[in-house]
Amino acid sequence: MRRTRSQTKADSIPDEDDSQSLIPNTPAKPTSKITFRARKIPRLSLTNKQPHPSTSTTITNAKSLTFKGEIEAALDHLRSADPLLATCIDFFHPPQFSNDGAPFFSLIRSIISQQLSKTAAAAIETRFVSLCGGHASVRPDVVLSLSTQQLRQVGISGPKASYLHDLATKYVDGVLSDSSILQMDDETLHSKLTSVKGIGPWSVHMFMIFTLHRPDVLPVGDLVVRRGVERLYGLKALPTPSEMERLCHKWKPYRSVGSWYMYRLVEAKGVLPATTVTQQQ
């Protein structure tokens, strides 16, 4: 499904369908044959201050989400820190983060897929890889050797061709590299990547969560995550970025995992079995 707004360097906020298309679907846990009466998660006033987790449960050394045992540590922390989020954690299967390849190729894929359906993006990516000479040949020097006309012939628009060239140039010039990206802290990485034409904050957040598996990323501009927070806490309107920061502060240092569950909650229409929320009443 096409996004309804052009994704510029500043990154337009993606619509709900497009955001969810980037996130692997995870089915809810199988339910028993007993039919539960559906009940919405209890409302929580936005004006109420949200307590931060106690110092005894605060974690400061969160690792990559693919590190052994890290997902389990994240879920334990989130259950303790936010009883409302715990209802989602107990209802859905835990997240699984797979390795999507080297950072350079993942950034190439991010640019190619902008404003396209998953099917169209996959088809163009396949032709692009073939044009480069195979996956192993998708390198900065090879991308720079391809003309805008060649890229257009495989379905890449003129603006996107310029974005790919700018990304490849920054790699060739040493501004970026796969190894440096892996070593950068979140703030530095955000600054470096948003300097690339066509890559904005939302794209960086998705890259940090689903390619680098950074544990504490909160995509405050993602419409689906905002919608999930609205439904989780029973708000009357979508939370602003600053409200997102405040409401989700308790999830630190695992806000990436909390955000992942917001996609699942939106997919479930904000409704969970009644038995999962009785502890909140």
PDB file of C-alpha atoms in Angstrom, residues 3-278:
ATOM      1  CA  ARG A   3       2.203   5.900   1.716  1.00  0.00           C
ATOM      2  CA  THR A   4       0.031   8.937   1.561  1.00  0.00           C
ATOM      3  CA  ARG A   5       2.834  11.464   1.893  1.00  0.00           C
ATOM      4  CA  SER A   6       6.149  11.892   0.241  1.00  0.00           C
ATOM      5  CA  GLN A   7       9.062  10.865   2.418  1.00  0.00           C
ATOM      6  CA  THR A   8      11.515  13.753   2.194  1.00  0.00           C
ATOM      7  CA  LYS A   9      14.763  14.158   4.026  1.00  0.00           C
ATOM      8  CA  ALA A  10      12.742  15.269   7.029  1.00  0.00           C
ATOM      9  CA  ASP A  11      10.767  12.041   6.723  1.00  0.00           C
ATOM     10  CA  SER A  12       7.020  12.391   6.581  1.00  0.00           C
ATOM     11  CA  ILE A  13       5.216  10.418   9.256  1.00  0.00           C
ATOM     12  CA  PRO A  14       4.163   7.115   7.652  1.00  0.00           C
ATOM     13  CA  ASP A  15       0.540   6.092   7.696  1.00  0.00           C
ATOM     14  CA  GLU A  16      -0.538   3.125   9.795  1.00  0.00           C
ATOM     15  CA  ASP A  17      -0.698   0.570   6.985  1.00  0.00           C
ATOM     16  CA  ASP A  18       2.731   1.476   5.631  1.00  0.00           C
ATOM     17  CA  SER A  19       4.400   1.434   9.049  1.00  0.00           C
ATOM     18  CA  GLN A  20       2.985  -1.973   9.873  1.00  0.00           C
ATOM     19  CA  SER A  21       4.115  -3.366   6.531  1.00  0.00           C
ATOM     20  CA  LEU A  22       7.717  -2.851   7.622  1.00  0.00           C
ATOM     21  CA  ILE A  23       7.290  -4.811  10.835  1.00  0.00           C
ATOM     22  CA  PRO A  24       7.206  -8.625  10.771  1.00  0.00           C
ATOM     23  CA  ASN A  25       3.756  -9.896  11.701  1.00  0.00           C
ATOM     24  CA  THR A  26       3.615 -11.946  14.874  1.00  0.00           C
ATOM     25  CA  PRO A  27       0.475 -13.908  15.658  1.00  0.00           C
ATOM     26  CA  ALA A  28      -1.172 -13.709  19.037  1.00  0.00           C
ATOM     27  CA  LYS A  29      -0.637 -16.650  21.341  1.00  0.00           C
ATOM     28  CA  PRO A  30      -3.074 -19.492  20.623  1.00  0.00           C
ATOM     29  CA  THR A  31      -6.164 -19.143  22.804  1.00  0.00           C
ATOM     30  CA  SER A  32      -8.063 -21.925  24.518  1.00  0.00           C
ATOM     31  CA  LYS A  33     -11.471 -23.106  23.375  1.00  0.00           C
ATOM     32  CA  ILE A  34     -13.067 -21.019  26.115  1.00  0.00           C
ATOM     33  CA  THR A  35     -14.494 -17.836  24.691  1.00  0.00           C
ATOM     34  CA  PHE A  36     -13.429 -14.725  26.568  1.00  0.00           C
ATOM     35  CA  ARG A  37     -15.456 -11.572  26.598  1.00  0.00           C
ATOM     36  CA  ALA A  38     -13.325  -8.919  24.920  1.00  0.00           C
ATOM     37  CA  ARG A  39     -12.538  -5.874  26.988  1.00  0.00           C
ATOM     38  CA  LYS A  40     -10.513  -2.810  26.161  1.00  0.00           C
ATOM     39  CA  ILE A  41      -7.460  -2.017  28.201  1.00  0.00           C
ATOM     40  CA  PRO A  42      -8.346   0.358  31.072  1.00  0.00           C
ATOM     41  CA  ARG A  43      -7.964   4.065  30.403  1.00  0.00           C
ATOM     42  CA  LEU A  44      -5.129   6.043  31.888  1.00  0.00           C
ATOM     43  CA  SER A  45      -5.309   9.840  32.085  1.00  0.00           C
ATOM     44  CA  LEU A  46      -2.557  11.609  30.206  1.00  0.00           C
ATOM     45  CA  THR A  47      -2.457  14.242  32.928  1.00  0.00           C
ATOM     46  CA  ASN A  48      -1.451  11.695  35.550  1.00  0.00           C
ATOM     47  CA  LYS A  49       2.265  11.495  36.029  1.00  0.00           C
ATOM     48  CA  GLN A  50       3.690   8.117  35.176  1.00  0.00           C
ATOM     49  CA  PRO A  51       5.937   6.646  37.868  1.00  0.00           C
ATOM     50  CA  HIS A  52       9.408   5.729  36.778  1.00  0.00           C
ATOM     51  CA  PRO A  53      10.675   2.277  37.645  1.00  0.00           C
ATOM     52  CA  SER A  54      12.361   1.983  41.001  1.00  0.00           C
ATOM     53  CA  THR A  55      16.129   2.100  41.114  1.00  0.00           C
ATOM     54  CA  SER A  56      16.176  -1.562  42.054  1.00  0.00           C
ATOM     55  CA  THR A  57      14.732  -2.524  38.672  1.00  0.00           C
ATOM     56  CA  THR A  58      16.481   0.064  36.506  1.00  0.00           C
ATOM     57  CA  ILE A  59      18.769  -1.485  33.886  1.00  0.00           C
ATOM     58  CA  THR A  60      21.582   0.549  32.398  1.00  0.00           C
ATOM     59  CA  ASN A  61      23.578  -2.014  30.425  1.00  0.00           C
ATOM     60  CA  ALA A  62      21.042  -3.202  27.870  1.00  0.00           C
ATOM     61  CA  LYS A  63      22.647  -5.103  24.989  1.00  0.00           C
ATOM     62  CA  SER A  64      21.688  -5.740  21.374  1.00  0.00           C
ATOM     63  CA  LEU A  65      18.276  -7.393  21.156  1.00  0.00           C
ATOM     64  CA  THR A  66      19.859 -10.363  19.379  1.00  0.00           C
ATOM     65  CA  PHE A  67      22.203 -10.984  22.333  1.00  0.00           C
ATOM     66  CA  LYS A  68      21.346 -14.246  24.096  1.00  0.00           C
ATOM     67  CA  GLY A  69      18.794 -13.694  26.850  1.00  0.00           C
ATOM     68  CA  GLU A  70      18.278 -10.003  26.088  1.00  0.00           C
ATOM     69  CA  ILE A  71      14.668 -10.340  24.923  1.00  0.00           C
ATOM     70  CA  GLU A  72      13.832 -12.215  28.106  1.00  0.00           C
ATOM     71  CA  ALA A  73      15.519  -9.481  30.176  1.00  0.00           C
ATOM     72  CA  ALA A  74      13.574  -6.833  28.261  1.00  0.00           C
ATOM     73  CA  LEU A  75      10.238  -8.543  28.846  1.00  0.00           C
ATOM     74  CA  ASP A  76      10.930  -9.018  32.562  1.00  0.00           C
ATOM     75  CA  HIS A  77      11.794  -5.335  32.889  1.00  0.00           C
ATOM     76  CA  LEU A  78       8.783  -4.116  30.908  1.00  0.00           C
ATOM     77  CA  ARG A  79       6.364  -6.326  32.830  1.00  0.00           C
ATOM     78  CA  SER A  80       7.662  -4.896  36.088  1.00  0.00           C
ATOM     79  CA  ALA A  81       7.818  -1.296  34.901  1.00  0.00           C
ATOM     80  CA  ASP A  82       4.427  -1.070  33.168  1.00  0.00           C
ATOM     81  CA  PRO A  83       1.552  -3.378  34.214  1.00  0.00           C
ATOM     82  CA  LEU A  84      -0.547  -2.152  31.282  1.00  0.00           C
ATOM     83  CA  LEU A  85       2.149  -3.106  28.795  1.00  0.00           C
ATOM     84  CA  ALA A  86       2.420  -6.443  30.611  1.00  0.00           C
ATOM     85  CA  THR A  87      -1.049  -7.312  29.267  1.00  0.00           C
ATOM     86  CA  CYS A  88       0.334  -7.067  25.721  1.00  0.00           C
ATOM     87  CA  ILE A  89       3.461  -9.029  26.574  1.00  0.00           C
ATOM     88  CA  ASP A  90       1.384 -11.851  28.048  1.00  0.00           C
ATOM     89  CA  PHE A  91      -0.983 -11.956  25.081  1.00  0.00           C
ATOM     90  CA  PHE A  92       1.401 -11.856  22.118  1.00  0.00           C
ATOM     91  CA  HIS A  93       4.347 -14.022  21.244  1.00  0.00           C
ATOM     92  CA  PRO A  94       7.688 -12.364  22.061  1.00  0.00           C
ATOM     93  CA  PRO A  95       9.473 -10.441  19.306  1.00  0.00           C
ATOM     94  CA  GLN A  96      12.167 -12.024  17.195  1.00  0.00           C
ATOM     95  CA  PHE A  97      14.766  -9.863  15.496  1.00  0.00           C
ATOM     96  CA  SER A  98      16.563 -11.357  12.516  1.00  0.00           C
ATOM     97  CA  ASN A  99      19.774 -10.214  10.885  1.00  0.00           C
ATOM     98  CA  ASP A 100      18.888  -8.271   7.730  1.00  0.00           C
ATOM     99  CA  GLY A 101      22.390  -8.028   6.319  1.00  0.00           C
ATOM    100  CA  ALA A 102      25.097  -5.381   6.344  1.00  0.00           C
ATOM    101  CA  PRO A 103      24.181  -1.776   7.243  1.00  0.00           C
ATOM    102  CA  PHE A 104      24.965  -0.438   3.760  1.00  0.00           C
ATOM    103  CA  PHE A 105      22.621  -2.864   2.046  1.00  0.00           C
ATOM    104  CA  SER A 106      19.907  -2.248   4.655  1.00  0.00           C
ATOM    105  CA  LEU A 107      20.120   1.497   4.037  1.00  0.00           C
ATOM    106  CA  ILE A 108      19.941   0.895   0.282  1.00  0.00           C
ATOM    107  CA  ARG A 109      16.827  -1.192   0.846  1.00  0.00           C
ATOM    108  CA  SER A 110      15.310   1.519   3.039  1.00  0.00           C
ATOM    109  CA  ILE A 111      15.720   4.122   0.308  1.00  0.00           C
ATOM    110  CA  ILE A 112      14.401   1.866  -2.448  1.00  0.00           C
ATOM    111  CA  SER A 113      11.285   0.912  -0.469  1.00  0.00           C
ATOM    112  CA  GLN A 114      10.143   4.460   0.288  1.00  0.00           C
ATOM    113  CA  GLN A 115       6.546   5.132  -0.810  1.00  0.00           C
ATOM    114  CA  LEU A 116       6.208   1.632  -2.286  1.00  0.00           C
ATOM    115  CA  SER A 117       4.246  -1.473  -1.416  1.00  0.00           C
ATOM    116  CA  LYS A 118       6.253  -4.435  -0.165  1.00  0.00           C
ATOM    117  CA  THR A 119       5.696  -6.277  -3.460  1.00  0.00           C
ATOM    118  CA  ALA A 120       6.830  -3.386  -5.645  1.00  0.00           C
ATOM    119  CA  ALA A 121       9.836  -2.672  -3.421  1.00  0.00           C
ATOM    120  CA  ALA A 122      10.928  -6.321  -3.503  1.00  0.00           C
ATOM    121  CA  ALA A 123      10.706  -6.439  -7.294  1.00  0.00           C
ATOM    122  CA  ILE A 124      12.789  -3.281  -7.744  1.00  0.00           C
ATOM    123  CA  GLU A 125      15.318  -4.460  -5.156  1.00  0.00           C
ATOM    124  CA  THR A 126      15.752  -7.722  -7.068  1.00  0.00           C
ATOM    125  CA  ARG A 127      16.408  -5.856 -10.324  1.00  0.00           C
ATOM    126  CA  PHE A 128      18.783  -3.462  -8.560  1.00  0.00           C
ATOM    127  CA  VAL A 129      20.807  -6.312  -7.051  1.00  0.00           C
ATOM    128  CA  SER A 130      21.011  -7.954 -10.454  1.00  0.00           C
ATOM    129  CA  LEU A 131      22.189  -4.665 -11.990  1.00  0.00           C
ATOM    130  CA  CYS A 132      24.975  -4.519  -9.397  1.00  0.00           C
ATOM    131  CA  GLY A 133      26.027  -8.077 -10.195  1.00  0.00           C
ATOM    132  CA  GLY A 134      24.595  -9.858  -7.156  1.00  0.00           C
ATOM    133  CA  HIS A 135      24.305  -9.222  -3.414  1.00  0.00           C
ATOM    134  CA  ALA A 136      28.047  -9.404  -2.859  1.00  0.00           C
ATOM    135  CA  SER A 137      28.522  -6.631  -5.418  1.00  0.00           C
ATOM    136  CA  VAL A 138      26.182  -4.133  -3.784  1.00  0.00           C
ATOM    137  CA  ARG A 139      29.073  -1.944  -2.647  1.00  0.00           C
ATOM    138  CA  PRO A 140      29.477   1.843  -2.517  1.00  0.00           C
ATOM    139  CA  ASP A 141      31.873   1.960  -5.484  1.00  0.00           C
ATOM    140  CA  VAL A 142      29.549  -0.169  -7.598  1.00  0.00           C
ATOM    141  CA  VAL A 143      26.512   1.966  -6.740  1.00  0.00           C
ATOM    142  CA  LEU A 144      28.438   5.109  -7.664  1.00  0.00           C
ATOM    143  CA  SER A 145      29.364   3.583 -11.025  1.00  0.00           C
ATOM    144  CA  LEU A 146      25.688   3.241 -11.959  1.00  0.00           C
ATOM    145  CA  SER A 147      24.181   6.190 -13.789  1.00  0.00           C
ATOM    146  CA  THR A 148      20.823   7.696 -12.936  1.00  0.00           C
ATOM    147  CA  GLN A 149      19.525   6.353 -16.234  1.00  0.00           C
ATOM    148  CA  GLN A 150      20.611   2.807 -15.381  1.00  0.00           C
ATOM    149  CA  LEU A 151      18.898   3.049 -12.008  1.00  0.00           C
ATOM    150  CA  ARG A 152      15.737   4.435 -13.575  1.00  0.00           C
ATOM    151  CA  GLN A 153      15.644   1.454 -15.938  1.00  0.00           C
ATOM    152  CA  VAL A 154      15.259  -0.918 -12.981  1.00  0.00           C
ATOM    153  CA  GLY A 155      12.462   1.189 -11.460  1.00  0.00           C
ATOM    154  CA  ILE A 156      14.345   3.577  -9.181  1.00  0.00           C
ATOM    155  CA  SER A 157      13.163   7.175  -9.485  1.00  0.00           C
ATOM    156  CA  GLY A 158      15.483  10.067 -10.208  1.00  0.00           C
ATOM    157  CA  PRO A 159      15.328  11.440  -6.648  1.00  0.00           C
ATOM    158  CA  LYS A 160      15.979   8.024  -5.165  1.00  0.00           C
ATOM    159  CA  ALA A 161      18.931   7.560  -7.515  1.00  0.00           C
ATOM    160  CA  SER A 162      20.418  10.756  -6.079  1.00  0.00           C
ATOM    161  CA  TYR A 163      19.823   9.451  -2.549  1.00  0.00           C
ATOM    162  CA  LEU A 164      21.631   6.198  -3.354  1.00  0.00           C
ATOM    163  CA  HIS A 165      24.532   8.105  -4.866  1.00  0.00           C
ATOM    164  CA  ASP A 166      24.747  10.386  -1.833  1.00  0.00           C
ATOM    165  CA  LEU A 167      24.800   7.409   0.538  1.00  0.00           C
ATOM    166  CA  ALA A 168      27.485   5.677  -1.535  1.00  0.00           C
ATOM    167  CA  THR A 169      29.541   8.890  -1.685  1.00  0.00           C
ATOM    168  CA  LYS A 170      29.526   9.212   2.089  1.00  0.00           C
ATOM    169  CA  TYR A 171      30.790   5.637   2.329  1.00  0.00           C
ATOM    170  CA  VAL A 172      33.536   6.191  -0.238  1.00  0.00           C
ATOM    171  CA  ASP A 173      34.585   9.446   1.456  1.00  0.00           C
ATOM    172  CA  GLY A 174      34.775   7.721   4.832  1.00  0.00           C
ATOM    173  CA  VAL A 175      31.974   9.686   6.457  1.00  0.00           C
ATOM    174  CA  LEU A 176      30.149   6.393   6.976  1.00  0.00           C
ATOM    175  CA  SER A 177      31.165   2.740   7.014  1.00  0.00           C
ATOM    176  CA  ASP A 178      29.514  -0.461   8.189  1.00  0.00           C
ATOM    177  CA  SER A 179      32.033  -0.790  11.013  1.00  0.00           C
ATOM    178  CA  SER A 180      31.638   2.817  12.209  1.00  0.00           C
ATOM    179  CA  ILE A 181      27.850   2.561  12.124  1.00  0.00           C
ATOM    180  CA  LEU A 182      27.995  -0.466  14.408  1.00  0.00           C
ATOM    181  CA  GLN A 183      30.170   1.447  16.878  1.00  0.00           C
ATOM    182  CA  MET A 184      28.326   4.794  16.940  1.00  0.00           C
ATOM    183  CA  ASP A 185      26.110   5.731  19.867  1.00  0.00           C
ATOM    184  CA  ASP A 186      22.466   6.393  19.064  1.00  0.00           C
ATOM    185  CA  GLU A 187      22.745  10.184  19.003  1.00  0.00           C
ATOM    186  CA  THR A 188      25.790  10.241  16.719  1.00  0.00           C
ATOM    187  CA  LEU A 189      24.258   7.647  14.424  1.00  0.00           C
ATOM    188  CA  HIS A 190      21.050   9.644  14.107  1.00  0.00           C
ATOM    189  CA  SER A 191      23.023  12.776  13.202  1.00  0.00           C
ATOM    190  CA  LYS A 192      25.220  11.000  10.638  1.00  0.00           C
ATOM    191  CA  LEU A 193      22.413   9.137   8.882  1.00  0.00           C
ATOM    192  CA  THR A 194      20.026  12.090   8.649  1.00  0.00           C
ATOM    193  CA  SER A 195      22.796  13.938   6.799  1.00  0.00           C
ATOM    194  CA  VAL A 196      22.234  11.509   3.910  1.00  0.00           C
ATOM    195  CA  LYS A 197      19.750  12.738   1.325  1.00  0.00           C
ATOM    196  CA  GLY A 198      16.438  10.921   1.577  1.00  0.00           C
ATOM    197  CA  ILE A 199      17.034   9.486   5.051  1.00  0.00           C
ATOM    198  CA  GLY A 200      15.071  11.132   7.845  1.00  0.00           C
ATOM    199  CA  PRO A 201      14.374  10.429  11.532  1.00  0.00           C
ATOM    200  CA  TRP A 202      11.715   7.766  10.962  1.00  0.00           C
ATOM    201  CA  SER A 203      13.966   5.792   8.588  1.00  0.00           C
ATOM    202  CA  VAL A 204      16.814   6.011  11.099  1.00  0.00           C
ATOM    203  CA  HIS A 205      14.611   4.747  13.917  1.00  0.00           C
ATOM    204  CA  MET A 206      13.471   1.758  11.853  1.00  0.00           C
ATOM    205  CA  PHE A 207      17.079   1.043  10.858  1.00  0.00           C
ATOM    206  CA  MET A 208      18.240   1.226  14.472  1.00  0.00           C
ATOM    207  CA  ILE A 209      15.539  -1.171  15.675  1.00  0.00           C
ATOM    208  CA  PHE A 210      15.275  -3.704  12.864  1.00  0.00           C
ATOM    209  CA  THR A 211      18.799  -3.746  11.423  1.00  0.00           C
ATOM    210  CA  LEU A 212      21.039  -2.807  14.340  1.00  0.00           C
ATOM    211  CA  HIS A 213      18.664  -4.169  17.006  1.00  0.00           C
ATOM    212  CA  ARG A 214      19.318  -1.232  19.319  1.00  0.00           C
ATOM    213  CA  PRO A 215      17.272  -1.807  22.498  1.00  0.00           C
ATOM    214  CA  ASP A 216      16.226   1.713  23.482  1.00  0.00           C
ATOM    215  CA  VAL A 217      14.741   3.441  20.425  1.00  0.00           C
ATOM    216  CA  LEU A 218      11.411   5.237  20.698  1.00  0.00           C
ATOM    217  CA  PRO A 219      10.092   6.293  17.242  1.00  0.00           C
ATOM    218  CA  VAL A 220       8.056   9.255  18.485  1.00  0.00           C
ATOM    219  CA  GLY A 221       7.046  10.206  14.939  1.00  0.00           C
ATOM    220  CA  ASP A 222       5.704   6.784  13.979  1.00  0.00           C
ATOM    221  CA  LEU A 223       1.940   6.980  13.648  1.00  0.00           C
ATOM    222  CA  VAL A 224       1.354   3.332  14.557  1.00  0.00           C
ATOM    223  CA  VAL A 225       3.467   3.471  17.711  1.00  0.00           C
ATOM    224  CA  ARG A 226       1.675   6.672  18.735  1.00  0.00           C
ATOM    225  CA  ARG A 227      -1.672   5.020  18.045  1.00  0.00           C
ATOM    226  CA  GLY A 228      -0.655   2.043  20.151  1.00  0.00           C
ATOM    227  CA  VAL A 229       0.300   4.279  23.079  1.00  0.00           C
ATOM    228  CA  GLU A 230      -3.016   6.108  22.714  1.00  0.00           C
ATOM    229  CA  ARG A 231      -4.906   2.819  22.958  1.00  0.00           C
ATOM    230  CA  LEU A 232      -2.728   1.322  25.672  1.00  0.00           C
ATOM    231  CA  TYR A 233      -3.344   4.217  28.034  1.00  0.00           C
ATOM    232  CA  GLY A 234      -6.872   5.049  26.867  1.00  0.00           C
ATOM    233  CA  LEU A 235      -5.959   8.562  25.763  1.00  0.00           C
ATOM    234  CA  LYS A 236      -8.408  10.869  24.011  1.00  0.00           C
ATOM    235  CA  ALA A 237      -5.970  11.821  21.240  1.00  0.00           C
ATOM    236  CA  LEU A 238      -2.665  10.810  19.746  1.00  0.00           C
ATOM    237  CA  PRO A 239       0.193  11.687  22.095  1.00  0.00           C
ATOM    238  CA  THR A 240       2.659  14.312  20.945  1.00  0.00           C
ATOM    239  CA  PRO A 241       6.357  13.443  20.701  1.00  0.00           C
ATOM    240  CA  SER A 242       7.013  15.022  24.103  1.00  0.00           C
ATOM    241  CA  GLU A 243       4.086  13.115  25.619  1.00  0.00           C
ATOM    242  CA  MET A 244       5.454   9.933  24.066  1.00  0.00           C
ATOM    243  CA  GLU A 245       8.805  10.560  25.741  1.00  0.00           C
ATOM    244  CA  ARG A 246       7.123  11.036  29.110  1.00  0.00           C
ATOM    245  CA  LEU A 247       4.647   8.174  28.905  1.00  0.00           C
ATOM    246  CA  CYS A 248       7.217   5.664  27.641  1.00  0.00           C
ATOM    247  CA  HIS A 249      10.061   6.751  29.906  1.00  0.00           C
ATOM    248  CA  LYS A 250       9.314   3.802  32.179  1.00  0.00           C
ATOM    249  CA  TRP A 251      10.161   1.425  29.315  1.00  0.00           C
ATOM    250  CA  LYS A 252      13.830   2.518  29.246  1.00  0.00           C
ATOM    251  CA  PRO A 253      16.221   0.975  28.374  1.00  0.00           C
ATOM    252  CA  TYR A 254      13.978  -1.277  26.258  1.00  0.00           C
ATOM    253  CA  ARG A 255      11.771   1.201  24.424  1.00  0.00           C
ATOM    254  CA  SER A 256      12.402  -0.612  21.129  1.00  0.00           C
ATOM    255  CA  VAL A 257      10.624  -3.678  22.508  1.00  0.00           C
ATOM    256  CA  GLY A 258       7.810  -1.606  23.987  1.00  0.00           C
ATOM    257  CA  SER A 259       7.365   0.071  20.595  1.00  0.00           C
ATOM    258  CA  TRP A 260       7.263  -3.332  18.894  1.00  0.00           C
ATOM    259  CA  TYR A 261       4.309  -4.289  21.068  1.00  0.00           C
ATOM    260  CA  MET A 262       2.474  -1.139  20.033  1.00  0.00           C
ATOM    261  CA  TYR A 263       2.359  -2.513  16.476  1.00  0.00           C
ATOM    262  CA  ARG A 264       0.857  -5.723  17.790  1.00  0.00           C
ATOM    263  CA  LEU A 265      -1.685  -3.815  19.880  1.00  0.00           C
ATOM    264  CA  VAL A 266      -2.826  -1.732  16.902  1.00  0.00           C
ATOM    265  CA  GLU A 267      -3.152  -4.894  14.813  1.00  0.00           C
ATOM    266  CA  ALA A 268      -5.372  -6.328  17.561  1.00  0.00           C
ATOM    267  CA  LYS A 269      -7.549  -3.169  17.486  1.00  0.00           C
ATOM    268  CA  GLY A 270      -6.582  -2.420  21.079  1.00  0.00           C
ATOM    269  CA  VAL A 271      -8.686  -5.307  22.415  1.00  0.00           C
ATOM    270  CA  LEU A 272      -7.336  -8.201  24.501  1.00  0.00           C
ATOM    271  CA  PRO A 273      -9.090 -11.068  26.311  1.00  0.00           C
ATOM    272  CA  ALA A 274     -10.709  -9.925  29.578  1.00  0.00           C
ATOM    273  CA  THR A 275      -8.607 -12.342  31.628  1.00  0.00           C
ATOM    274  CA  THR A 276      -5.431 -10.473  30.721  1.00  0.00           C
ATOM    275  CA  VAL A 277      -6.571  -7.190  32.247  1.00  0.00           C
ATOM    276  CA  THR A 278      -8.287  -8.240  35.471  1.00  0.00           C
TER     277      THR A 278
END
